[in-house]
Tab-separated table of C-alpha atoms in Angstrom:
chain	number	residue	atom	x	y	z
A	1	UNK	CA	-2.446	2.206	-31.451
A	2	UNK	CA	0.353	4.083	-31.369
A	3	UNK	CA	-2.054	7.444	-31.201
A	4	UNK	CA	-3.291	5.896	-27.936
A	5	UNK	CA	-0.113	4.721	-26.690
A	6	UNK	CA	1.258	8.503	-26.944
A	7	UNK	CA	-1.577	9.973	-25.479
A	8	UNK	CA	-1.648	7.714	-22.648
A	9	UNK	CA	2.331	8.530	-21.815
A	10	UNK	CA	1.012	12.321	-21.605
A	11	UNK	CA	-1.134	11.685	-18.608
A	12	UNK	CA	-0.629	10.545	-14.993
A	13	UNK	CA	-3.062	8.478	-12.753
A	14	UNK	CA	-2.670	9.857	-9.323
A	15	UNK	CA	-4.127	8.932	-5.919
A	16	UNK	CA	-5.684	11.838	-3.994
A	17	UNK	CA	-5.006	13.252	-0.387
A	18	UNK	CA	-7.568	11.976	1.873
A	19	UNK	CA	-9.782	9.967	0.053
A	20	UNK	CA	-9.786	6.823	-2.007
A	21	UNK	CA	-10.144	8.816	-5.270
A	22	UNK	CA	-8.131	8.988	-8.296
A	23	UNK	CA	-7.114	11.720	-10.606
A	24	UNK	CA	-6.333	12.070	-13.866
A	25	UNK	CA	-3.916	14.840	-15.244
A	26	UNK	CA	-1.600	15.734	-17.589
A	27	UNK	CA	2.314	14.942	-16.766
A	28	UNK	CA	2.839	18.411	-17.267
A	29	UNK	CA	-0.160	19.222	-14.665
A	30	UNK	CA	1.884	17.144	-11.968
A	31	UNK	CA	5.123	18.652	-13.124
A	32	UNK	CA	4.117	22.033	-12.037
A	33	UNK	CA	2.400	20.891	-8.493
A	34	UNK	CA	5.806	19.188	-7.655
A	35	UNK	CA	7.904	22.143	-8.791
A	36	UNK	CA	5.564	24.558	-6.949
A	37	UNK	CA	6.813	22.597	-3.877
A	38	UNK	CA	10.233	22.394	-4.876
A	39	UNK	CA	10.694	26.354	-5.334
A	40	UNK	CA	8.773	27.199	-2.106
A	41	UNK	CA	11.771	28.662	0.013
A	42	UNK	CA	9.581	29.985	2.686
A	43	UNK	CA	8.274	26.329	3.873
A	44	UNK	CA	11.513	24.358	2.594
A	45	UNK	CA	15.014	24.611	2.417
A	46	UNK	CA	17.716	22.411	0.971
A	47	UNK	CA	19.679	20.396	3.320
A	48	UNK	CA	22.972	18.672	2.908
A	49	UNK	CA	22.344	14.907	3.654
A	50	UNK	CA	24.581	11.961	3.878
A	51	UNK	CA	25.183	9.535	0.803
A	52	UNK	CA	23.623	6.164	0.813
A	53	UNK	CA	27.396	4.778	1.064
A	54	UNK	CA	28.050	7.342	4.204
A	55	UNK	CA	24.713	5.440	5.878
A	56	UNK	CA	25.403	2.058	4.951
A	57	UNK	CA	29.143	2.455	6.409
A	58	UNK	CA	27.854	4.034	9.503
A	59	UNK	CA	25.161	1.419	9.922
A	60	UNK	CA	27.986	-1.595	9.701
A	61	UNK	CA	30.002	0.464	12.057
A	62	UNK	CA	27.659	0.680	14.599
A	63	UNK	CA	26.299	-2.888	14.080
A	64	UNK	CA	29.656	-4.219	14.905
A	65	UNK	CA	29.837	-2.050	17.987
A	66	UNK	CA	26.299	-3.206	19.097
A	67	UNK	CA	26.644	-6.622	18.012
A	68	UNK	CA	25.063	-8.294	21.062
A	69	UNK	CA	22.258	-5.815	21.200
A	70	UNK	CA	21.014	-6.247	17.532
A	71	UNK	CA	19.682	-9.457	16.915
A	72	UNK	CA	20.798	-11.628	13.661
A	73	UNK	CA	17.422	-11.093	11.815
A	74	UNK	CA	17.873	-7.259	11.869
A	75	UNK	CA	21.411	-7.427	10.685
A	76	UNK	CA	20.870	-9.649	7.859
A	77	UNK	CA	17.879	-7.308	7.192
A	78	UNK	CA	20.161	-4.306	7.152
A	79	UNK	CA	23.168	-5.503	5.356
A	80	UNK	CA	22.246	-8.117	3.048
A	81	UNK	CA	18.635	-8.357	2.259
A	82	UNK	CA	18.200	-6.122	-0.770
A	83	UNK	CA	19.899	-3.238	-2.162
A	84	UNK	CA	18.967	0.286	-0.847
A	85	UNK	CA	16.563	2.634	-2.628
A	86	UNK	CA	16.785	6.096	-2.674
A	87	UNK	CA	13.791	7.886	-1.278
A	88	UNK	CA	11.241	8.913	-3.722
A	89	UNK	CA	9.368	12.545	-4.003
A	90	UNK	CA	5.863	12.472	-5.195
A	91	UNK	CA	2.619	14.612	-4.489
A	92	UNK	CA	-0.726	14.207	-3.640
A	93	UNK	CA	-3.491	16.427	-5.106
A	94	UNK	CA	-5.665	17.714	-2.608
A	95	UNK	CA	-8.943	17.878	-4.306
A	96	UNK	CA	-11.150	18.621	-1.355
A	97	UNK	CA	-9.267	22.058	-1.197
A	98	UNK	CA	-10.061	22.979	-4.458
A	99	UNK	CA	-13.106	25.566	-4.260
A	100	UNK	CA	-13.654	25.116	-8.259
A	101	UNK	CA	-13.621	21.298	-8.045
A	102	UNK	CA	-15.851	20.990	-4.921
A	103	UNK	CA	-18.341	23.526	-7.146
A	104	UNK	CA	-17.991	21.310	-9.885
A	105	UNK	CA	-18.962	18.222	-7.971
A	106	UNK	CA	-21.651	19.658	-6.038
A	107	UNK	CA	-23.244	21.061	-9.338
A	108	UNK	CA	-23.166	17.605	-11.168
A	109	UNK	CA	-23.378	15.205	-8.273
A	110	UNK	CA	-21.850	12.189	-10.128
A	111	UNK	CA	-19.118	9.862	-9.540
A	112	UNK	CA	-17.189	11.110	-12.386
A	113	UNK	CA	-16.381	14.913	-12.783
A	114	UNK	CA	-14.735	16.015	-16.099
A	115	UNK	CA	-13.592	19.633	-15.863
A	116	UNK	CA	-10.739	22.012	-17.077
A	117	UNK	CA	-7.540	22.083	-14.864
A	118	UNK	CA	-8.351	23.967	-11.357
A	119	UNK	CA	-6.190	27.043	-10.990
A	120	UNK	CA	-6.454	26.433	-7.237
A	121	UNK	CA	-5.548	22.902	-6.987
A	122	UNK	CA	-2.768	22.510	-4.054
A	123	UNK	CA	-0.860	19.042	-3.207
A	124	UNK	CA	0.432	17.283	-0.124
A	125	UNK	CA	4.587	16.358	-0.767
A	126	UNK	CA	5.402	12.885	0.256
A	127	UNK	CA	8.871	11.563	0.901
A	128	UNK	CA	8.889	7.763	0.960
A	129	UNK	CA	11.723	6.314	2.758
A	130	UNK	CA	10.750	2.690	2.235
A	131	UNK	CA	13.703	0.177	1.887
A	132	UNK	CA	16.130	3.324	2.079
A	133	UNK	CA	19.105	3.709	4.335
A	134	UNK	CA	17.241	5.863	6.952
A	135	UNK	CA	14.504	3.372	7.333
A	136	UNK	CA	16.873	0.363	7.793
A	137	UNK	CA	18.384	2.579	10.360
A	138	UNK	CA	15.373	2.916	12.230
A	139	UNK	CA	15.334	-0.852	12.327
A	140	UNK	CA	18.374	-0.901	14.155
A	141	UNK	CA	17.606	1.805	16.487
A	142	UNK	CA	14.294	0.145	17.218
A	143	UNK	CA	15.872	-3.267	17.889
A	144	UNK	CA	18.458	-1.851	20.009
A	145	UNK	CA	16.151	-0.071	22.045
A	146	UNK	CA	14.024	-2.951	22.681
A	147	UNK	CA	17.059	-5.007	24.339
A	148	UNK	CA	17.491	-1.766	26.745
A	149	UNK	CA	13.688	-1.623	27.574
A	150	UNK	CA	13.985	-5.528	28.461
A	151	UNK	CA	16.956	-4.972	30.717
A	152	UNK	CA	15.025	-2.235	32.363
A	153	UNK	CA	11.878	-3.986	32.994
C-alpha cells in the first residue's frame, strides 16, 4: 500500500487542451513544462503587480465613493463573502500539437495509448483569477457600468 501511495504521488493527472482527454505524466515532466513558460522571456516579462491588500483597499475606497451606484449585493460579495484567493498558474498539455503522440495514436487507433514522454510536447498556460481581488474588481466595474447604461437608455 505504501508503495502505491508513493508511486501515485509521483504522477499528475491533468486535463488536456482542446479536448475532454486526460493525461498522466510525472510531476517532474509537468514541472518542466511549467518552467518552460516561466523561462520564456521572448513571450513573457515579469510585471510589478499590486498586492491583494492594495487591491482590496482600492476596492473599499471606490465602493464608498460610488456607494449609490453599486448594489448592496455586489458590495457584500466583494467585501465580505469569502477570503480572496491568490491567482493560480497551471498548464494544459497540447497533445494535439505533438507529432510523436499523433503518430502513436494513429498507429494503434485505441482509446488508451501508452508511450514514452514526447519530446515535442507543448502546453497552454492558464492563470485562473477565480475569487481573486481582480475578479471581484470586475464585478464592481460591471455593476457600476450597468447603472450608467440604465441612465443612458
